[in-house]
mmCIF file of N, CA, C and O in Angstrom:
data_model
loop_
_atom_site.group_PDB
_atom_site.id
_atom_site.type_symbol
_atom_site.label_atom_id
_atom_site.label_comp_id
_atom_site.label_asym_id
_atom_site.label_seq_id
_atom_site.Cartn_x
_atom_site.Cartn_y
_atom_site.Cartn_z
ATOM 1 N N UNK V 808 102.179 97.082 121.370
ATOM 2 C CA UNK V 808 101.151 96.140 121.739
ATOM 3 C C UNK V 808 100.613 96.613 123.140
ATOM 4 O O UNK V 808 101.377 97.246 123.899
ATOM 5 N N UNK V 809 99.473 96.217 123.452
ATOM 6 C CA UNK V 809 98.814 96.611 124.678
ATOM 7 C C UNK V 809 98.248 95.328 125.352
ATOM 8 O O UNK V 809 97.652 94.480 124.680
ATOM 9 N N UNK V 810 98.511 95.201 126.668
ATOM 10 C CA UNK V 810 97.942 94.065 127.407
ATOM 11 C C UNK V 810 96.457 94.464 127.667
ATOM 12 O O UNK V 810 96.187 95.525 128.307
ATOM 13 N N UNK V 811 95.525 93.708 127.087
ATOM 14 C CA UNK V 811 94.130 94.069 127.220
ATOM 15 C C UNK V 811 93.394 92.849 127.768
ATOM 16 O O UNK V 811 93.285 91.770 127.155
ATOM 17 N N UNK V 812 92.766 93.035 128.995
ATOM 18 C CA UNK V 812 92.090 91.987 129.684
ATOM 19 C C UNK V 812 90.582 92.317 129.783
ATOM 20 O O UNK V 812 89.839 91.582 130.399
ATOM 21 N N UNK V 813 90.152 93.388 129.218
ATOM 22 C CA UNK V 813 88.726 93.784 129.253
ATOM 23 C C UNK V 813 88.349 94.496 130.512
ATOM 24 O O UNK V 813 87.209 94.942 130.663
ATOM 25 N N UNK V 814 89.267 94.739 131.450
ATOM 26 C CA UNK V 814 89.006 95.442 132.648
ATOM 27 C C UNK V 814 88.925 96.989 132.381
ATOM 28 O O UNK V 814 89.211 97.463 131.272
ATOM 29 N N UNK V 815 88.520 97.734 133.396
ATOM 30 C CA UNK V 815 88.371 99.122 133.282
ATOM 31 C C UNK V 815 89.615 99.896 132.875
ATOM 32 O O UNK V 815 89.670 100.718 131.981
ATOM 33 N N UNK V 816 90.726 99.586 133.570
ATOM 34 C CA UNK V 816 91.977 100.215 133.287
ATOM 35 C C UNK V 816 92.505 99.913 131.911
ATOM 36 O O UNK V 816 92.881 100.836 131.166
ATOM 37 N N UNK V 817 92.387 98.701 131.490
ATOM 38 C CA UNK V 817 92.860 98.274 130.138
ATOM 39 C C UNK V 817 91.965 98.895 129.067
ATOM 40 O O UNK V 817 92.434 99.291 127.992
ATOM 41 N N UNK V 818 90.648 99.057 129.334
ATOM 42 C CA UNK V 818 89.778 99.657 128.373
ATOM 43 C C UNK V 818 90.052 101.125 128.220
ATOM 44 O O UNK V 818 90.061 101.656 127.053
ATOM 45 N N UNK V 819 90.396 101.809 129.335
ATOM 46 C CA UNK V 819 90.793 103.246 129.214
ATOM 47 C C UNK V 819 92.082 103.344 128.399
ATOM 48 O O UNK V 819 92.161 104.204 127.511
ATOM 49 N N UNK V 820 93.076 102.493 128.652
ATOM 50 C CA UNK V 820 94.279 102.499 127.945
ATOM 51 C C UNK V 820 94.038 102.263 126.435
ATOM 52 O O UNK V 820 94.609 102.977 125.524
ATOM 53 N N UNK V 821 93.128 101.318 126.092
ATOM 54 C CA UNK V 821 92.864 101.073 124.731
ATOM 55 C C UNK V 821 92.263 102.248 124.045
ATOM 56 O O UNK V 821 92.720 102.650 122.953
ATOM 57 N N UNK V 822 91.355 102.998 124.719
ATOM 58 C CA UNK V 822 90.750 104.200 124.108
ATOM 59 C C UNK V 822 91.793 105.280 123.967
ATOM 60 O O UNK V 822 91.739 106.093 123.023
ATOM 61 N N UNK V 823 92.706 105.394 124.951
ATOM 62 C CA UNK V 823 93.778 106.411 124.836
ATOM 63 C C UNK V 823 94.675 106.144 123.713
ATOM 64 O O UNK V 823 95.083 107.023 122.918
ATOM 65 N N UNK V 824 95.024 104.906 123.425
ATOM 66 C CA UNK V 824 95.902 104.532 122.270
ATOM 67 C C UNK V 824 95.130 104.867 121.046
ATOM 68 O O UNK V 824 95.781 105.463 120.120
ATOM 69 N N UNK V 825 93.892 104.558 120.941
ATOM 70 C CA UNK V 825 93.076 104.854 119.731
ATOM 71 C C UNK V 825 93.006 106.387 119.520
ATOM 72 O O UNK V 825 93.102 106.940 118.399
ATOM 73 N N UNK V 826 92.834 107.145 120.597
ATOM 74 C CA UNK V 826 92.738 108.597 120.532
ATOM 75 C C UNK V 826 93.984 109.208 120.081
ATOM 76 O O UNK V 826 94.040 110.108 119.279
ATOM 77 N N UNK V 827 95.108 108.702 120.625
ATOM 78 C CA UNK V 827 96.455 109.234 120.212
ATOM 79 C C UNK V 827 96.715 108.900 118.757
ATOM 80 O O UNK V 827 97.227 109.761 118.044
ATOM 81 N N UNK V 828 96.334 107.708 118.346
ATOM 82 C CA UNK V 828 96.491 107.356 116.916
ATOM 83 C C UNK V 828 95.666 108.320 116.021
ATOM 84 O O UNK V 828 96.187 108.788 115.008
ATOM 85 N N UNK V 829 94.496 108.551 116.413
ATOM 86 C CA UNK V 829 93.601 109.481 115.627
ATOM 87 C C UNK V 829 94.257 110.885 115.615
ATOM 88 O O UNK V 829 94.276 111.545 114.545
ATOM 89 N N UNK V 830 94.771 111.382 116.767
ATOM 90 C CA UNK V 830 95.443 112.644 116.816
ATOM 91 C C UNK V 830 96.614 112.712 115.913
ATOM 92 O O UNK V 830 96.859 113.701 115.214
ATOM 93 N N UNK V 831 97.450 111.689 115.945
ATOM 94 C CA UNK V 831 98.647 111.657 115.135
ATOM 95 C C UNK V 831 98.223 111.679 113.653
ATOM 96 O O UNK V 831 98.838 112.396 112.882
ATOM 97 N N UNK V 832 97.212 110.878 113.251
ATOM 98 C CA UNK V 832 96.824 110.833 111.909
ATOM 99 C C UNK V 832 96.240 112.163 111.422
ATOM 100 O O UNK V 832 96.491 112.581 110.284
ATOM 101 N N UNK V 833 95.587 112.809 112.341
ATOM 102 C CA UNK V 833 94.954 114.142 111.959
ATOM 103 C C UNK V 833 96.146 115.113 111.774
ATOM 104 O O UNK V 833 96.093 115.970 110.864
ATOM 105 N N UNK V 834 97.139 115.092 112.608
ATOM 106 C CA UNK V 834 98.320 116.017 112.461
ATOM 107 C C UNK V 834 99.050 115.722 111.119
ATOM 108 O O UNK V 834 99.493 116.628 110.520
ATOM 109 N N UNK V 835 99.219 114.434 110.825
ATOM 110 C CA UNK V 835 99.970 114.065 109.638
ATOM 111 C C UNK V 835 99.230 114.278 108.347
ATOM 112 O O UNK V 835 99.805 114.621 107.340
ATOM 113 N N UNK V 836 97.909 113.975 108.342
ATOM 114 C CA UNK V 836 97.127 113.949 107.162
ATOM 115 C C UNK V 836 95.922 114.879 107.075
ATOM 116 O O UNK V 836 95.162 114.825 106.139
ATOM 117 N N UNK V 837 95.682 115.621 108.073
ATOM 118 C CA UNK V 837 94.473 116.510 108.204
ATOM 119 C C UNK V 837 93.362 115.900 108.907
ATOM 120 O O UNK V 837 93.374 114.703 109.193
ATOM 121 N N UNK V 838 92.402 116.635 109.296
ATOM 122 C CA UNK V 838 91.232 116.187 110.015
ATOM 123 C C UNK V 838 90.464 115.196 109.205
ATOM 124 O O UNK V 838 90.555 115.122 107.976
ATOM 125 N N UNK V 839 89.624 114.369 109.908
ATOM 126 C CA UNK V 839 88.767 113.445 109.300
ATOM 127 C C UNK V 839 89.294 112.037 109.168
ATOM 128 O O UNK V 839 88.576 111.192 108.668
ATOM 129 N N UNK V 840 90.429 111.752 109.717
ATOM 130 C CA UNK V 840 90.989 110.370 109.751
ATOM 131 C C UNK V 840 90.355 109.632 110.818
ATOM 132 O O UNK V 840 90.266 110.068 111.985
ATOM 133 N N UNK V 841 89.970 108.381 110.561
ATOM 134 C CA UNK V 841 89.370 107.550 111.541
ATOM 135 C C UNK V 841 90.517 107.049 112.478
ATOM 136 O O UNK V 841 91.662 106.796 112.038
ATOM 137 N N UNK V 842 90.174 106.735 113.746
ATOM 138 C CA UNK V 842 91.174 106.335 114.699
ATOM 139 C C UNK V 842 91.772 104.933 114.357
ATOM 140 O O UNK V 842 92.854 104.607 114.839
ATOM 141 N N UNK V 843 91.065 104.176 113.566
ATOM 142 C CA UNK V 843 91.567 102.826 113.290
ATOM 143 C C UNK V 843 91.939 102.686 111.776
ATOM 144 O O UNK V 843 91.993 101.554 111.272
ATOM 145 N N UNK V 844 92.273 103.842 111.110
ATOM 146 C CA UNK V 844 92.627 103.705 109.696
ATOM 147 C C UNK V 844 93.963 104.332 109.442
ATOM 148 O O UNK V 844 94.367 105.298 110.121
ATOM 149 N N UNK V 845 94.758 103.732 108.532
ATOM 150 C CA UNK V 845 96.002 104.415 108.169
ATOM 151 C C UNK V 845 95.817 105.382 107.057
ATOM 152 O O UNK V 845 94.677 105.784 106.684
ATOM 153 N N UNK V 846 96.873 105.934 106.508
ATOM 154 C CA UNK V 846 96.824 106.996 105.555
ATOM 155 C C UNK V 846 96.069 106.638 104.263
ATOM 156 O O UNK V 846 95.558 107.536 103.576
ATOM 157 N N UNK V 847 96.003 105.352 104.058
ATOM 158 C CA UNK V 847 95.298 104.860 102.810
ATOM 159 C C UNK V 847 93.844 104.503 103.105
ATOM 160 O O UNK V 847 93.125 104.104 102.228
ATOM 161 N N UNK V 848 93.396 104.711 104.331
ATOM 162 C CA UNK V 848 92.074 104.364 104.759
ATOM 163 C C UNK V 848 91.905 102.908 105.088
ATOM 164 O O UNK V 848 90.794 102.407 105.287
ATOM 165 N N UNK V 849 93.007 102.143 105.190
ATOM 166 C CA UNK V 849 92.975 100.778 105.520
ATOM 167 C C UNK V 849 92.816 100.599 107.021
ATOM 168 O O UNK V 849 93.527 101.340 107.699
ATOM 169 N N UNK V 850 92.041 99.680 107.495
ATOM 170 C CA UNK V 850 91.849 99.474 108.894
ATOM 171 C C UNK V 850 93.253 99.027 109.555
ATOM 172 O O UNK V 850 93.893 98.174 109.024
ATOM 173 N N UNK V 851 93.616 99.723 110.609
ATOM 174 C CA UNK V 851 94.806 99.346 111.317
ATOM 175 C C UNK V 851 94.353 98.640 112.605
ATOM 176 O O UNK V 851 93.555 99.104 113.368
ATOM 177 N N UNK V 852 94.933 97.447 112.816
ATOM 178 C CA UNK V 852 94.608 96.717 114.006
ATOM 179 C C UNK V 852 95.547 97.014 115.136
ATOM 180 O O UNK V 852 96.747 96.941 114.938
ATOM 181 N N UNK V 853 94.994 97.364 116.279
ATOM 182 C CA UNK V 853 95.818 97.639 117.498
ATOM 183 C C UNK V 853 96.179 96.290 118.032
ATOM 184 O O UNK V 853 95.339 95.380 118.259
ATOM 185 N N UNK V 854 97.474 96.005 118.203
ATOM 186 C CA UNK V 854 97.983 94.750 118.658
ATOM 187 C C UNK V 854 97.752 94.656 120.177
ATOM 188 O O UNK V 854 98.175 95.535 120.887
ATOM 189 N N UNK V 855 97.032 93.627 120.636
ATOM 190 C CA UNK V 855 96.767 93.443 122.021
ATOM 191 C C UNK V 855 97.152 91.960 122.439
ATOM 192 O O UNK V 855 96.964 91.077 121.662
ATOM 193 N N UNK V 856 97.584 91.858 123.660
ATOM 194 C CA UNK V 856 97.777 90.453 124.263
ATOM 195 C C UNK V 856 96.711 90.352 125.293
ATOM 196 O O UNK V 856 96.529 91.194 126.228
ATOM 197 N N UNK V 857 96.023 89.247 125.228
ATOM 198 C CA UNK V 857 95.014 88.843 126.222
ATOM 199 C C UNK V 857 95.435 87.599 126.909
ATOM 200 O O UNK V 857 95.515 86.560 126.333
ATOM 201 N N UNK V 858 95.751 87.720 128.216
ATOM 202 C CA UNK V 858 96.298 86.592 129.002
ATOM 203 C C UNK V 858 95.132 85.884 129.596
ATOM 204 O O UNK V 858 94.434 86.352 130.459
ATOM 205 N N UNK V 859 94.915 84.638 129.155
ATOM 206 C CA UNK V 859 93.705 83.796 129.542
ATOM 207 C C UNK V 859 94.186 82.877 130.705
ATOM 208 O O UNK V 859 95.068 82.100 130.532
ATOM 209 N N UNK V 860 93.437 83.035 131.833
ATOM 210 C CA UNK V 860 93.785 82.176 132.966
ATOM 211 C C UNK V 860 92.667 81.226 133.316
ATOM 212 O O UNK V 860 92.694 80.494 134.310
ATOM 213 N N UNK V 861 91.514 81.303 132.607
ATOM 214 C CA UNK V 861 90.362 80.427 132.870
ATOM 215 C C UNK V 861 89.458 80.910 133.934
ATOM 216 O O UNK V 861 88.469 80.255 134.184
ATOM 217 N N UNK V 862 89.748 81.994 134.591
ATOM 218 C CA UNK V 862 88.857 82.483 135.749
ATOM 219 C C UNK V 862 87.988 83.666 135.306
ATOM 220 O O UNK V 862 87.250 84.158 136.120
ATOM 221 N N UNK V 863 88.053 84.081 134.050
ATOM 222 C CA UNK V 863 87.284 85.204 133.617
ATOM 223 C C UNK V 863 85.819 84.871 133.478
ATOM 224 O O UNK V 863 85.455 83.820 133.056
ATOM 225 N N UNK V 864 84.973 85.836 133.787
ATOM 226 C CA UNK V 864 83.520 85.650 133.600
ATOM 227 C C UNK V 864 83.165 85.688 132.112
ATOM 228 O O UNK V 864 83.888 86.245 131.305
ATOM 229 N N UNK V 865 82.113 84.998 131.811
ATOM 230 C CA UNK V 865 81.650 84.915 130.389
ATOM 231 C C UNK V 865 81.450 86.374 129.793
ATOM 232 O O UNK V 865 81.736 86.690 128.731
ATOM 233 N N UNK V 866 80.894 87.268 130.657
ATOM 234 C CA UNK V 866 80.660 88.647 130.258
ATOM 235 C C UNK V 866 81.917 89.397 129.826
ATOM 236 O O UNK V 866 81.988 90.150 128.925
ATOM 237 N N UNK V 867 83.056 89.051 130.581
ATOM 238 C CA UNK V 867 84.296 89.638 130.231
ATOM 239 C C UNK V 867 84.842 89.097 128.933
ATOM 240 O O UNK V 867 85.335 89.888 128.087
ATOM 241 N N UNK V 868 84.731 87.801 128.711
ATOM 242 C CA UNK V 868 85.115 87.240 127.422
ATOM 243 C C UNK V 868 84.333 87.824 126.264
ATOM 244 O O UNK V 868 84.876 88.103 125.242
ATOM 245 N N UNK V 869 83.021 87.977 126.504
ATOM 246 C CA UNK V 869 82.166 88.607 125.493
ATOM 247 C C UNK V 869 82.569 90.032 125.184
ATOM 248 O O UNK V 869 82.614 90.449 124.048
ATOM 249 N N UNK V 870 82.940 90.811 126.253
ATOM 250 C CA UNK V 870 83.373 92.171 126.072
ATOM 251 C C UNK V 870 84.703 92.227 125.276
ATOM 252 O O UNK V 870 84.833 93.113 124.431
ATOM 253 N N UNK V 871 85.627 91.331 125.562
ATOM 254 C CA UNK V 871 86.959 91.350 124.759
ATOM 255 C C UNK V 871 86.569 91.071 123.313
ATOM 256 O O UNK V 871 87.174 91.704 122.366
ATOM 257 N N UNK V 872 85.734 90.108 123.048
ATOM 258 C CA UNK V 872 85.310 89.827 121.644
ATOM 259 C C UNK V 872 84.648 91.062 121.015
ATOM 260 O O UNK V 872 84.916 91.286 119.823
ATOM 261 N N UNK V 873 83.802 91.706 121.788
ATOM 262 C CA UNK V 873 83.097 92.875 121.202
ATOM 263 C C UNK V 873 84.140 93.950 120.885
ATOM 264 O O UNK V 873 84.084 94.578 119.825
ATOM 265 N N UNK V 874 85.065 94.228 121.744
ATOM 266 C CA UNK V 874 86.086 95.243 121.524
ATOM 267 C C UNK V 874 87.008 94.916 120.379
ATOM 268 O O UNK V 874 87.379 95.716 119.582
ATOM 269 N N UNK V 875 87.291 93.605 120.300
ATOM 270 C CA UNK V 875 88.081 93.134 119.146
ATOM 271 C C UNK V 875 87.429 93.438 117.840
ATOM 272 O O UNK V 875 88.099 93.950 116.902
ATOM 273 N N UNK V 876 86.204 93.191 117.791
ATOM 274 C CA UNK V 876 85.396 93.555 116.546
ATOM 275 C C UNK V 876 85.250 95.060 116.299
ATOM 276 O O UNK V 876 85.541 95.551 115.200
ATOM 277 N N UNK V 877 84.775 95.795 117.354
ATOM 278 C CA UNK V 877 84.444 97.167 117.216
ATOM 279 C C UNK V 877 85.678 98.077 116.966
ATOM 280 O O UNK V 877 85.640 99.097 116.337
ATOM 281 N N UNK V 878 86.768 97.669 117.615
ATOM 282 C CA UNK V 878 88.057 98.535 117.616
ATOM 283 C C UNK V 878 89.109 98.008 116.693
ATOM 284 O O UNK V 878 90.273 98.484 116.753
ATOM 285 N N UNK V 879 88.748 97.021 115.897
ATOM 286 C CA UNK V 879 89.781 96.448 114.961
ATOM 287 C C UNK V 879 90.991 95.995 115.764
ATOM 288 O O UNK V 879 92.211 96.310 115.330
ATOM 289 N N UNK V 880 90.839 95.206 116.782
ATOM 290 C CA UNK V 880 91.965 94.790 117.570
ATOM 291 C C UNK V 880 92.506 93.474 116.983
ATOM 292 O O UNK V 880 91.824 92.658 116.442
ATOM 293 N N UNK V 881 93.891 93.311 117.023
ATOM 294 C CA UNK V 881 94.563 92.082 116.686
ATOM 295 C C UNK V 881 94.904 91.441 117.980
ATOM 296 O O UNK V 881 95.935 91.868 118.619
ATOM 297 N N UNK V 882 94.136 90.493 118.523
ATOM 298 C CA UNK V 882 94.299 90.009 119.819
ATOM 299 C C UNK V 882 95.049 88.677 119.820
ATOM 300 O O UNK V 882 94.663 87.736 119.137
ATOM 301 N N UNK V 883 96.177 88.642 120.489
ATOM 302 C CA UNK V 883 96.921 87.413 120.778
ATOM 303 C C UNK V 883 96.492 86.864 122.057
ATOM 304 O O UNK V 883 96.641 87.523 123.104
ATOM 305 N N UNK V 884 95.820 85.666 122.086
ATOM 306 C CA UNK V 884 95.334 85.037 123.278
ATOM 307 C C UNK V 884 96.468 84.100 123.742
ATOM 308 O O UNK V 884 96.841 83.222 123.095
ATOM 309 N N UNK V 885 96.916 84.354 125.029
ATOM 310 C CA UNK V 885 98.044 83.631 125.595
ATOM 311 C C UNK V 885 97.476 82.883 126.854
ATOM 312 O O UNK V 885 96.945 83.561 127.741
ATOM 313 N N UNK V 886 97.578 81.628 126.851
ATOM 314 C CA UNK V 886 97.121 80.765 127.937
ATOM 315 C C UNK V 886 98.082 80.856 129.132
ATOM 316 O O UNK V 886 99.267 80.945 128.975
ATOM 317 N N UNK V 887 97.483 80.879 130.426
ATOM 318 C CA UNK V 887 98.364 80.824 131.553
ATOM 319 C C UNK V 887 98.353 81.966 132.439
ATOM 320 O O UNK V 887 99.166 82.097 133.379
ATOM 321 N N UNK V 888 97.558 82.965 132.268
ATOM 322 C CA UNK V 888 97.515 84.175 133.070
ATOM 323 C C UNK V 888 98.680 85.139 132.688
ATOM 324 O O UNK V 888 99.475 84.857 131.790
ATOM 325 N N UNK V 889 98.746 86.259 133.376
ATOM 326 C CA UNK V 889 99.690 87.297 133.000
ATOM 327 C C UNK V 889 101.165 86.935 133.133
ATOM 328 O O UNK V 889 101.912 87.041 132.195
ATOM 329 N N UNK V 890 101.506 86.461 134.341
ATOM 330 C CA UNK V 890 102.862 86.156 134.606
ATOM 331 C C UNK V 890 103.425 85.004 133.666
ATOM 332 O O UNK V 890 104.464 85.170 133.004
ATOM 333 N N UNK V 891 102.697 83.926 133.609
ATOM 334 C CA UNK V 891 103.045 82.811 132.807
ATOM 335 C C UNK V 891 102.994 83.202 131.356
ATOM 336 O O UNK V 891 103.830 82.823 130.520
ATOM 337 N N UNK V 892 101.953 83.973 130.964
ATOM 338 C CA UNK V 892 101.815 84.422 129.553
ATOM 339 C C UNK V 892 103.019 85.275 129.105
ATOM 340 O O UNK V 892 103.481 85.131 128.044
ATOM 341 N N UNK V 893 103.405 86.256 130.006
ATOM 342 C CA UNK V 893 104.602 87.040 129.647
ATOM 343 C C UNK V 893 105.808 86.178 129.458
ATOM 344 O O UNK V 893 106.637 86.467 128.518
ATOM 345 N N UNK V 894 106.004 85.180 130.273
ATOM 346 C CA UNK V 894 107.148 84.286 130.089
ATOM 347 C C UNK V 894 107.152 83.589 128.805
ATOM 348 O O UNK V 894 108.065 83.447 128.055
ATOM 349 N N UNK V 895 105.916 83.077 128.392
ATOM 350 C CA UNK V 895 105.773 82.342 127.144
ATOM 351 C C UNK V 895 106.063 83.251 125.978
ATOM 352 O O UNK V 895 106.749 82.874 125.030
ATOM 353 N N UNK V 896 105.514 84.455 125.940
ATOM 354 C CA UNK V 896 105.736 85.365 124.896
ATOM 355 C C UNK V 896 107.185 85.747 124.749
ATOM 356 O O UNK V 896 107.758 85.821 123.673
ATOM 357 N N UNK V 897 107.821 85.991 125.891
ATOM 358 C CA UNK V 897 109.279 86.400 125.910
ATOM 359 C C UNK V 897 110.098 85.287 125.362
ATOM 360 O O UNK V 897 110.978 85.473 124.573
ATOM 361 N N UNK V 898 109.809 84.046 125.727
ATOM 362 C CA UNK V 898 110.558 82.847 125.252
ATOM 363 C C UNK V 898 110.378 82.719 123.701
ATOM 364 O O UNK V 898 111.327 82.408 122.991
ATOM 365 N N UNK V 899 109.134 82.995 123.201
ATOM 366 C CA UNK V 899 108.851 82.824 121.794
ATOM 367 C C UNK V 899 109.668 83.919 120.963
ATOM 368 O O UNK V 899 110.037 83.660 119.854
ATOM 369 N N UNK V 900 109.827 85.141 121.561
ATOM 370 C CA UNK V 900 110.528 86.193 120.849
ATOM 371 C C UNK V 900 112.005 86.096 120.923
ATOM 372 O O UNK V 900 112.746 86.753 120.103
ATOM 373 N N UNK V 901 112.569 85.195 121.731
ATOM 374 C CA UNK V 901 114.020 85.058 121.798
ATOM 375 C C UNK V 901 114.590 84.247 120.664
ATOM 376 O O UNK V 901 114.017 83.433 120.070
#
């Protein structure tokens, strides 16, 4: 999973994850595999956590939704910001 808040650093990390996935699939199955598809051609969703603290601009929220759609992201929206969100997710996994 990737923490994705729509910022520049997170967007670079998202594209690096997708590029590495495409490279791995190309090594395993030959060239021509899409970055977001598995060996059967099924869309693979990159798991992302989006920590919502209520202070994000509308444009940022729109960008996260756009990336979710364009990059086949599976976005878990966690209320409470990063620190509180990590605590909530950790408690749920225990």
